[in-house]
């Protein structure tokens, strides 16, 4: 046998082995797995009106596991952590364990047409709105409720049409939360299904500019005496361009919110319809202003049949600055929404306002991510490892998530509320400094109870790199919560959560930290183990080992 024949016979099986291992090698290259373990020693000194003054020593151990996968059509993230607390004070000692995880996945089944998403996890959430910012595993832990969410969704987009473009989405979500009798919380057990679709003109349309959107959402509440919560909405407009940039606008909208009890025997419906005519000044898809005179029809006496002015504004002042604003009426009266965005190379800012009829299950299953920075995926993300994306519409990639600079404050009671929320953010990153500012104002009007709550919050998160391996971190958050009710707690609470820390990295895998923090509550809302007024001072010495 010739040497060439021998080489051919040897190369054939070797090629088969290499081809068989290519998918596994490719998969391994696309999966990134990291693990870490935190060990913290925490000394707390708590001074409260109801419990007096005491010192508590805590050993906290927290292993974590993160996995990320990304290919051309699929993106997935998973993060899991177990927090073990061993606590000692003058009277007794106790141990607690808290397991949490989160996941997200996005599969692009057909490019530029069909995609599927999944997200969810288990976390411990504050169930008491008056203890916003001051409830965690170390204080007011009795207010925490173990909450599990799972959501799947699918999006269909057809954005290539010259004359007609369309999009549609469907989703299904499940929310479960454990009962917490100490906090007076009955738990959550709900499912939500929703569908939304829109049609609009394509780029070739110059004379008739139009858009039609509609949505449906049904939330089945299976706790206490609560029944289904069904929402429907539809709206559309037609702009007929008559003279240059000027045109005639016709508009119409419909809204319905239906709430039933657990038996379905009693149903309360709130419907509101409107139609109108007006003028449009339009330069482009992202630069137009419409003003209309509208006639409304409602089945509620307080809304009645009324004439009102409607405003629809979208204006991109530059590639960096844009404004969207809507003004009109809904069944509860005047209504508005809008967003103002501004960004430069080193700064991102956003100001938004929204009004919605919702409940806890909907807020949990499809949360609003109040953040502009992008950070590594997981619960241990810090500003040191974050960065500002190129634009405000950036989609986090594998192993990334939006850094939530401030969370929403709401109770896990699943009652129907009219929620009005204004949020402002400024994020800056240049050289060694990264910081984020936020301000928030939220009003919650319970439609089925005599209850009204206002939350005003503001704060700053900052990180400064002293050197390549040394970082200074600081955070200050403040909230003023006021509740008015004839049957529930009535009063206000001013909550503060502030921390200052030093972080030092040794080599590639080891990080040590020293933090001092203050948790403070003042007011007359007494829904807390420590009462309405207390101060919690903490000193934390920690070490983290990371494996990649």
Coordinates of C-alpha atoms in Angstrom, one line a residue:
X1 CA 0.0 0.0 0.0
X2 CA 1.3 3.4 -0.9
X3 CA 2.0 6.1 1.7
X4 CA -0.7 8.2 0.1
X5 CA -3.3 5.4 0.6
X6 CA -2.3 5.1 4.2
X7 CA -2.8 8.8 4.8
X8 CA -6.2 8.7 3.2
X9 CA -7.4 5.8 5.3
X10 CA -6.2 7.5 8.5
X11 CA -7.6 10.9 7.6
X12 CA -11.1 9.6 6.9
X13 CA -12.0 8.4 10.4
X14 CA -10.1 11.3 11.9
X15 CA -12.2 13.8 9.9
X16 CA -15.4 12.1 11.1
X17 CA -14.3 12.4 14.7
X18 CA -13.5 16.1 14.3
X19 CA -16.8 16.8 12.5
X20 CA -18.7 15.0 15.3
X21 CA -17.0 17.1 18.0
X22 CA -17.5 20.4 16.2
X23 CA -21.1 21.0 17.5
X24 CA -20.0 20.3 21.1
X25 CA -16.9 22.5 20.7
X26 CA -19.1 25.3 19.2
X27 CA -21.6 25.0 22.0
X28 CA -18.8 25.1 24.6
X29 CA -17.4 28.3 23.1
X30 CA -20.8 30.0 23.2
X31 CA -21.5 29.1 26.8
X32 CA -20.0 31.2 29.5
X33 CA -20.2 29.9 33.1
X34 CA -19.1 31.8 36.2
X35 CA -19.4 31.1 39.9
X36 CA -18.6 33.1 43.0
X37 CA -18.9 32.9 46.7
X38 CA -19.3 35.8 49.2
X39 CA -18.5 35.7 52.9
X40 CA -19.6 38.7 54.9
X41 CA -19.4 39.6 58.6
X42 CA -22.0 42.1 59.5
X43 CA -22.4 44.0 62.7
X44 CA -25.7 45.8 63.2
X45 CA -26.7 48.3 65.9
X46 CA -30.4 49.0 65.9
X47 CA -32.1 51.7 68.0
X48 CA -35.9 51.7 67.8
X49 CA -38.8 53.1 69.8
X50 CA -40.6 49.8 70.1
X51 CA -37.6 47.4 70.6
X52 CA -35.0 49.6 72.2
X53 CA -31.3 49.4 71.4
X54 CA -29.5 46.2 70.5
X55 CA -26.5 44.7 68.6
X56 CA -26.8 41.9 66.2
X57 CA -23.8 40.0 64.6
X58 CA -24.4 38.1 61.3
X59 CA -22.3 35.8 59.2
X60 CA -23.6 35.7 55.6
X61 CA -22.5 33.1 53.1
X62 CA -23.7 33.5 49.5
X63 CA -22.6 31.2 46.7
X64 CA -23.7 32.2 43.1
X65 CA -23.9 30.5 39.7
X66 CA -24.2 32.3 36.4
X67 CA -24.6 30.9 32.9
X68 CA -24.9 32.7 29.6
X69 CA -25.3 31.4 26.1
X70 CA -25.5 33.3 22.8
X71 CA -25.7 32.2 19.2
X72 CA -26.9 33.9 16.0
X73 CA -30.5 33.2 16.9
X74 CA -30.6 32.4 20.6
X75 CA -29.7 34.3 23.7
X76 CA -30.1 33.0 27.2
X77 CA -29.1 33.9 30.8
X78 CA -29.4 32.2 34.2
X79 CA -28.4 33.3 37.6
X80 CA -28.9 31.5 40.9
X81 CA -27.9 32.3 44.5
X82 CA -28.3 30.9 48.0
X83 CA -28.0 33.3 51.0
X84 CA -27.3 31.7 54.3
X85 CA -27.5 33.9 57.4
X86 CA -26.2 32.9 60.9
X87 CA -27.4 35.5 63.4
X88 CA -26.5 36.1 67.0
X89 CA -27.7 38.7 69.6
X90 CA -27.8 38.9 73.4
X91 CA -30.9 36.6 73.6
X92 CA -30.7 33.9 71.0
X93 CA -29.3 32.8 67.6
X94 CA -30.9 31.7 64.4
X95 CA -30.1 30.6 60.9
X96 CA -32.0 31.4 57.7
X97 CA -31.6 30.4 54.1
X98 CA -32.9 32.3 51.0
X99 CA -32.7 30.7 47.6
X100 CA -33.2 32.9 44.5
X101 CA -32.8 32.6 40.8
X102 CA -33.6 34.4 37.5
X103 CA -33.6 33.5 33.9
X104 CA -34.2 35.1 30.5
X105 CA -34.2 33.7 26.9
X106 CA -34.8 35.0 23.5
X107 CA -35.1 32.9 20.4
X108 CA -35.2 34.5 16.9
X109 CA -37.1 31.8 15.1
X110 CA -37.4 33.7 11.8
X111 CA -35.1 36.7 11.3
X112 CA -37.0 40.0 11.2
X113 CA -40.3 38.2 11.5
X114 CA -40.9 35.8 14.5
X115 CA -39.3 35.6 17.9
X116 CA -40.0 34.0 21.3
X117 CA -39.1 35.1 24.8
X118 CA -39.2 33.6 28.3
X119 CA -38.3 35.1 31.6
X120 CA -38.9 34.6 35.3
X121 CA -37.4 33.5 38.6
X122 CA -37.8 33.5 42.4
X123 CA -37.1 36.5 44.6
X124 CA -38.0 37.9 48.0
X125 CA -40.0 41.1 47.6
X126 CA -41.1 43.7 50.1
X127 CA -44.9 43.3 50.6
X128 CA -45.3 46.4 52.8
X129 CA -45.2 49.7 50.9
X130 CA -44.5 51.7 54.0
X131 CA -41.2 49.9 54.4
X132 CA -39.9 50.6 50.9
X133 CA -36.1 50.7 50.9
X134 CA -35.7 49.5 54.5
X135 CA -36.8 45.8 54.2
X136 CA -34.1 43.2 53.4
X137 CA -32.8 39.9 54.8
X138 CA -31.2 41.7 57.7
X139 CA -34.1 44.0 58.9
X140 CA -37.9 43.7 58.5
X141 CA -37.4 40.3 56.9
X142 CA -40.9 39.4 58.0
X143 CA -42.2 41.9 55.3
X144 CA -40.5 39.8 52.6
X145 CA -42.7 37.5 50.5
X146 CA -41.2 34.7 48.4
X147 CA -42.4 35.5 44.9
X148 CA -42.2 33.4 41.7
X149 CA -42.9 34.7 38.2
X150 CA -42.8 32.9 34.8
X151 CA -43.6 34.6 31.5
X152 CA -43.5 33.4 27.9
X153 CA -44.2 35.6 24.9
X154 CA -44.0 35.7 21.2
X155 CA -43.6 38.7 18.8
X156 CA -44.4 38.9 15.1
X157 CA -43.1 41.9 13.1
X158 CA -43.6 42.7 9.5
X159 CA -41.8 46.0 9.0
X160 CA -40.6 45.7 5.4
X161 CA -43.9 46.5 3.7
X162 CA -43.9 49.6 1.4
X163 CA -47.6 50.3 2.1
X164 CA -48.6 48.4 5.1
X165 CA -46.6 47.3 8.2
X166 CA -47.8 45.1 11.1
X167 CA -46.8 43.8 14.4
X168 CA -48.4 41.5 17.0
X169 CA -47.5 39.9 20.3
X170 CA -49.0 37.4 22.7
X171 CA -47.9 36.5 26.2
X172 CA -48.8 34.3 29.2
X173 CA -47.6 34.8 32.7
X174 CA -48.0 33.1 36.1
X175 CA -47.4 34.8 39.4
X176 CA -47.3 33.1 42.8
X177 CA -46.3 34.6 46.2
X178 CA -46.4 33.0 49.6
X179 CA -48.8 34.1 52.3
X180 CA -47.3 36.4 54.9
X181 CA -49.6 36.6 57.9
X182 CA -47.1 38.8 59.9
X183 CA -47.3 41.5 57.2
X184 CA -51.1 40.9 56.7
X185 CA -50.4 39.6 53.2
X186 CA -52.7 36.9 51.8
X187 CA -50.4 35.9 48.9
X188 CA -50.7 36.0 45.1
X189 CA -51.9 33.3 42.8
X190 CA -52.7 34.6 39.3
X191 CA -52.3 34.0 35.6
X192 CA -52.3 36.7 32.9
X193 CA -52.8 36.3 29.2
X194 CA -52.5 39.2 26.8
X195 CA -52.5 40.0 23.1
X196 CA -51.6 43.1 21.2
X197 CA -51.5 44.0 17.5
X198 CA -50.9 47.1 15.3
X199 CA -51.2 48.1 11.7
X200 CA -49.8 51.2 10.1
X201 CA -48.7 52.7 6.8
X202 CA -45.4 51.9 5.1
X203 CA -42.8 54.3 3.8
X204 CA -44.5 54.7 0.4
X205 CA -47.6 56.3 1.9
X206 CA -47.4 60.1 1.5
X207 CA -51.0 61.3 1.5
X208 CA -52.7 59.0 3.9
X209 CA -50.8 58.4 7.1
X210 CA -52.6 56.0 9.5
X211 CA -52.2 53.7 12.4
X212 CA -54.5 51.2 14.3
X213 CA -53.6 49.4 17.5
X214 CA -55.5 47.2 19.9
X215 CA -54.9 45.1 23.0
X216 CA -56.5 42.6 25.3
X217 CA -55.4 41.4 28.7
X218 CA -57.1 39.0 31.2
X219 CA -55.7 38.5 34.7
X220 CA -57.3 35.7 36.7
X221 CA -56.9 36.4 40.4
X222 CA -57.3 33.2 42.5
X223 CA -56.8 34.7 45.9
X224 CA -59.3 35.8 48.6
X225 CA -62.5 37.2 47.0
X226 CA -60.9 38.5 43.9
X227 CA -62.0 37.4 40.4
X228 CA -61.0 38.2 36.8
X229 CA -59.6 41.6 35.7
X230 CA -60.0 42.1 32.0
X231 CA -58.7 45.2 30.1
X232 CA -59.3 46.1 26.4
X233 CA -58.2 49.1 24.4
X234 CA -58.2 50.2 20.8
X235 CA -57.2 53.4 19.1
X236 CA -56.4 54.7 15.7
X237 CA -55.9 57.8 13.6
X238 CA -55.9 58.9 10.0
X239 CA -53.9 61.9 8.7
X240 CA -54.9 63.2 5.3
X241 CA -52.1 65.5 4.1
X242 CA -53.7 68.4 2.2
X243 CA -51.2 71.2 1.9
X244 CA -47.5 70.6 2.3
X245 CA -46.9 69.5 5.9
X246 CA -50.4 70.3 7.0
X247 CA -53.2 67.7 7.1
X248 CA -56.5 66.7 8.6
X249 CA -56.6 64.2 11.4
X250 CA -59.5 61.8 12.3
X251 CA -59.0 59.9 15.6
X252 CA -61.0 57.4 17.7
X253 CA -60.3 55.3 20.9
X254 CA -62.0 52.7 23.1
X255 CA -61.1 51.5 26.6
X256 CA -62.8 49.0 28.8
X257 CA -61.8 47.6 32.3
X258 CA -63.9 44.8 33.7
X259 CA -63.5 43.5 37.3
X260 CA -65.5 40.6 38.7
X261 CA -65.7 38.9 42.1
X262 CA -64.4 35.3 42.7
X263 CA -67.8 33.8 41.8
X264 CA -68.3 35.9 38.7
X265 CA -71.8 36.9 39.9
X266 CA -70.9 40.6 40.3
X267 CA -69.1 42.5 37.6
X268 CA -68.0 46.1 37.5
X269 CA -67.3 47.6 34.0
X270 CA -65.8 51.0 33.2
X271 CA -65.9 51.9 29.6
X272 CA -64.8 55.0 27.8
X273 CA -65.0 55.9 24.0
X274 CA -64.0 59.0 22.2
X275 CA -63.7 60.3 18.6
X276 CA -62.4 63.5 17.2
X277 CA -61.1 65.7 14.3
X278 CA -58.3 68.2 14.1
X279 CA -55.1 69.3 12.4
X280 CA -51.7 67.7 12.0
X281 CA -48.4 69.3 11.2
X282 CA -46.0 66.6 10.0
X283 CA -42.4 66.8 8.8
X284 CA -41.6 63.1 9.1
X285 CA -42.5 60.0 11.0
X286 CA -40.5 61.3 14.0
X287 CA -41.6 64.9 13.7
X288 CA -45.3 65.7 14.0
X289 CA -47.9 67.5 16.1
X290 CA -51.6 66.8 16.1
X291 CA -54.3 68.8 17.9
X292 CA -57.9 67.5 17.9
X293 CA -61.3 68.3 19.3
X294 CA -62.8 65.2 20.7
X295 CA -66.2 64.0 21.9
X296 CA -66.3 61.3 24.7
X297 CA -68.9 58.8 25.7
X298 CA -68.8 57.0 29.1
X299 CA -71.1 54.9 31.3
X300 CA -69.8 56.6 34.4
X301 CA -71.6 59.7 35.7
X302 CA -68.4 61.4 36.8
X303 CA -66.9 61.1 33.3
X304 CA -70.1 61.7 31.3
X305 CA -70.3 62.9 27.7
X306 CA -67.7 65.7 27.3
X307 CA -65.7 67.6 24.7
X308 CA -62.0 67.8 25.2
X309 CA -58.8 68.7 23.4
X310 CA -56.4 65.9 22.5
X311 CA -52.7 66.4 21.8
X312 CA -50.3 63.9 20.0
X313 CA -46.7 65.0 19.8
X314 CA -43.6 63.2 18.6
X315 CA -40.6 65.3 17.9
X316 CA -36.9 64.3 17.4
X317 CA -35.0 67.5 17.9
X318 CA -31.8 65.8 17.0
X319 CA -30.4 62.2 17.0
X320 CA -29.6 62.8 20.7
X321 CA -32.9 64.4 21.8
X322 CA -36.5 63.3 21.4
X323 CA -39.9 64.1 22.9
X324 CA -43.1 62.0 22.9
X325 CA -46.2 63.4 24.6
X326 CA -50.0 62.5 24.7
X327 CA -52.8 64.4 26.3
X328 CA -56.5 63.6 26.4
X329 CA -59.1 62.0 28.6
X330 CA -59.9 58.5 30.0
X331 CA -62.8 57.3 32.2
X332 CA -61.3 58.9 35.3
X333 CA -60.7 62.3 33.8
X334 CA -57.7 64.1 32.2
X335 CA -54.9 61.8 31.2
X336 CA -51.4 62.2 29.9
X337 CA -48.2 60.3 29.1
X338 CA -44.9 61.1 27.6
X339 CA -41.1 60.7 27.5
X340 CA -38.1 63.0 27.0
X341 CA -34.8 61.5 26.2
X342 CA -31.3 63.1 25.9
X343 CA -28.0 61.5 25.4
X344 CA -24.4 62.3 24.7
X345 CA -21.2 60.2 24.5
X346 CA -20.8 60.1 28.3
X347 CA -24.4 60.9 29.5
X348 CA -27.8 59.3 29.2
X349 CA -31.0 60.9 30.6
X350 CA -34.6 60.1 30.5
X351 CA -37.8 61.6 31.9
X352 CA -41.1 59.7 31.5
X353 CA -44.7 59.9 32.8
X354 CA -47.4 57.2 32.5
X355 CA -50.9 56.4 33.7
X356 CA -52.3 52.9 33.8
X357 CA -55.0 50.7 35.3
X358 CA -53.1 47.7 36.8
X359 CA -52.5 45.5 39.7
X360 CA -49.6 43.7 41.4
X361 CA -49.6 40.6 39.2
X362 CA -49.3 42.7 36.0
X363 CA -46.5 44.8 37.5
X364 CA -44.6 41.7 38.5
X365 CA -45.1 39.6 35.4
X366 CA -44.0 42.4 33.0
X367 CA -41.9 44.8 35.1
X368 CA -40.7 48.2 34.1
X369 CA -36.9 48.3 34.0
X370 CA -35.9 51.7 35.4
X371 CA -32.3 51.8 34.2
X372 CA -30.0 53.1 31.5
X373 CA -26.7 51.4 32.4
X374 CA -25.9 47.8 31.2
X375 CA -24.3 45.5 33.7
X376 CA -23.3 41.8 34.0
X377 CA -26.2 39.5 34.5
X378 CA -26.9 38.5 38.1
X379 CA -27.8 39.9 41.5
X380 CA -24.3 41.1 42.3
X381 CA -24.0 43.7 39.6
X382 CA -22.2 46.9 40.7
X383 CA -21.6 50.2 38.8
X384 CA -17.9 49.3 38.5
X385 CA -18.6 46.7 35.9
X386 CA -21.4 48.6 34.1
X387 CA -21.2 50.7 30.9
X388 CA -23.4 53.1 28.9
X389 CA -24.6 51.6 25.7
X390 CA -24.4 53.5 22.4
X391 CA -28.2 54.3 22.4
X392 CA -31.3 54.3 24.5
X393 CA -32.8 51.4 22.5
X394 CA -29.9 49.0 23.2
X395 CA -30.9 45.4 23.8
X396 CA -28.7 43.6 26.4
X397 CA -26.7 40.7 25.0
X398 CA -25.7 37.4 26.5
X399 CA -24.5 37.8 30.1
X400 CA -25.9 41.4 30.3
X401 CA -28.9 43.1 32.0
X402 CA -30.2 46.6 32.6
X403 CA -29.0 48.0 35.9
X404 CA -32.2 48.9 37.9
X405 CA -31.2 52.1 39.6
X406 CA -34.6 52.2 41.5
X407 CA -37.4 49.8 41.9
X408 CA -41.1 50.4 41.9
X409 CA -43.0 50.6 45.3
X410 CA -46.2 48.7 45.5
X411 CA -47.9 46.2 47.8
X412 CA -48.5 42.6 46.8
X413 CA -52.3 42.8 47.3
X414 CA -53.5 42.4 43.7
X415 CA -56.2 45.2 44.1
X416 CA -57.0 47.3 41.1
X417 CA -55.3 50.7 41.1
X418 CA -55.0 53.7 39.0
X419 CA -51.2 54.2 38.9
X420 CA -49.7 57.5 37.9
X421 CA -45.9 57.4 37.8
X422 CA -43.2 60.0 36.8
X423 CA -39.6 58.8 36.6
X424 CA -36.4 60.8 35.9
X425 CA -32.9 59.4 35.4
X426 CA -29.4 60.8 34.6
X427 CA -26.5 58.4 34.1
X428 CA -22.9 59.5 33.5
X429 CA -19.7 57.6 32.8
X430 CA -16.3 59.0 32.0
X431 CA -12.8 58.0 32.9
X432 CA -12.9 56.7 36.5
X433 CA -16.4 58.0 37.5
X434 CA -19.8 56.3 37.0
X435 CA -22.9 57.6 38.7
X436 CA -26.7 57.5 38.3
X437 CA -29.3 59.9 39.6
X438 CA -33.0 59.1 39.9
X439 CA -36.2 60.8 41.0
X440 CA -39.6 59.2 41.2
X441 CA -43.2 60.3 42.0
X442 CA -45.9 57.7 42.1
X443 CA -49.6 57.9 43.0
X444 CA -51.8 54.8 43.5
X445 CA -55.5 55.3 43.7
X446 CA -57.3 52.0 44.7
X447 CA -60.4 51.8 42.6
X448 CA -62.1 49.2 44.8
X449 CA -61.0 50.5 48.2
X450 CA -61.0 53.8 50.2
X451 CA -57.2 54.1 49.8
X452 CA -54.7 56.4 48.3
X453 CA -50.9 56.2 48.4
X454 CA -48.1 58.6 47.2
X455 CA -44.4 57.6 47.0
X456 CA -41.7 60.2 46.3
X457 CA -38.2 58.8 46.0
X458 CA -34.8 60.1 44.9
X459 CA -31.3 58.9 45.1
X460 CA -27.8 58.5 43.7
X461 CA -25.5 55.5 43.0
X462 CA -21.8 56.3 42.3
X463 CA -18.6 54.4 41.8
X464 CA -15.1 55.9 41.5
X465 CA -12.0 54.0 40.6
X466 CA -9.1 55.1 42.7
X467 CA -6.8 52.7 40.8
X468 CA -7.0 49.7 38.6
X469 CA -7.9 47.4 41.5
X470 CA -9.4 49.8 44.0
X471 CA -13.0 51.3 43.9
X472 CA -15.1 53.5 46.1
X473 CA -18.8 52.9 46.0
X474 CA -21.6 55.0 47.4
X475 CA -25.4 54.9 47.4
X476 CA -28.0 57.2 48.9
X477 CA -31.8 56.6 48.5
X478 CA -34.6 58.4 50.1
X479 CA -38.4 57.8 50.0
X480 CA -41.4 59.7 51.4
X481 CA -44.5 57.4 51.5
X482 CA -47.9 58.9 52.5
X483 CA -51.1 56.9 52.7
X484 CA -54.6 58.1 53.2
X485 CA -57.3 55.6 54.1
X486 CA -60.3 55.3 56.5
X487 CA -59.8 51.6 57.0
X488 CA -56.1 50.9 56.5
X489 CA -53.0 52.5 58.0
X490 CA -53.1 56.3 57.7
X491 CA -50.0 58.5 57.8
X492 CA -46.5 58.9 56.3
X493 CA -43.1 57.4 56.5
X494 CA -39.7 58.8 55.5
X495 CA -37.2 56.0 54.7
X496 CA -33.5 56.4 54.1
X497 CA -31.0 53.8 52.9
X498 CA -27.4 55.0 52.5
X499 CA -24.1 53.1 52.1
X500 CA -20.4 53.9 51.5
X501 CA -17.8 51.3 50.8
X502 CA -14.3 50.5 49.6
X503 CA -13.5 47.5 47.3
X504 CA -10.1 46.1 46.6
X505 CA -9.3 43.4 44.0
X506 CA -6.4 41.0 44.7
X507 CA -5.4 39.1 41.5
X508 CA -8.0 38.0 39.1
X509 CA -10.4 36.2 41.3
X510 CA -10.4 37.6 44.8
X511 CA -12.1 40.8 46.0
X512 CA -12.4 42.2 49.5
X513 CA -14.7 45.0 50.7
X514 CA -15.5 47.2 53.6
X515 CA -18.9 49.0 53.9
X516 CA -20.7 51.2 56.3
X517 CA -24.4 51.8 55.9
X518 CA -27.4 53.4 57.5
X519 CA -31.1 52.3 57.3
X520 CA -33.5 54.8 58.9
X521 CA -37.3 55.1 59.2
X522 CA -39.2 58.1 60.6
X523 CA -43.0 58.7 60.6
X524 CA -46.2 57.4 62.0
X525 CA -46.8 54.3 59.8
X526 CA -46.0 51.6 62.3
X527 CA -46.2 48.5 60.0
X528 CA -42.7 47.4 61.0
X529 CA -41.1 45.1 63.6
X530 CA -39.0 48.0 64.9
X531 CA -42.0 50.4 64.8
X532 CA -42.4 53.7 63.0
X533 CA -39.1 55.2 64.1
X534 CA -35.8 53.4 64.2
X535 CA -32.2 53.6 63.0
X536 CA -30.1 50.6 61.8
X537 CA -26.3 51.2 61.5
X538 CA -24.2 48.5 59.9
X539 CA -20.6 47.6 59.4
X540 CA -19.8 44.9 56.8
X541 CA -16.5 43.2 56.1
X542 CA -16.6 40.9 53.1
X543 CA -14.6 38.8 50.7
X544 CA -15.6 37.3 47.3
X545 CA -14.0 34.6 45.3
X546 CA -14.9 34.3 41.6
X547 CA -14.3 31.4 39.3
X548 CA -14.5 31.7 35.5

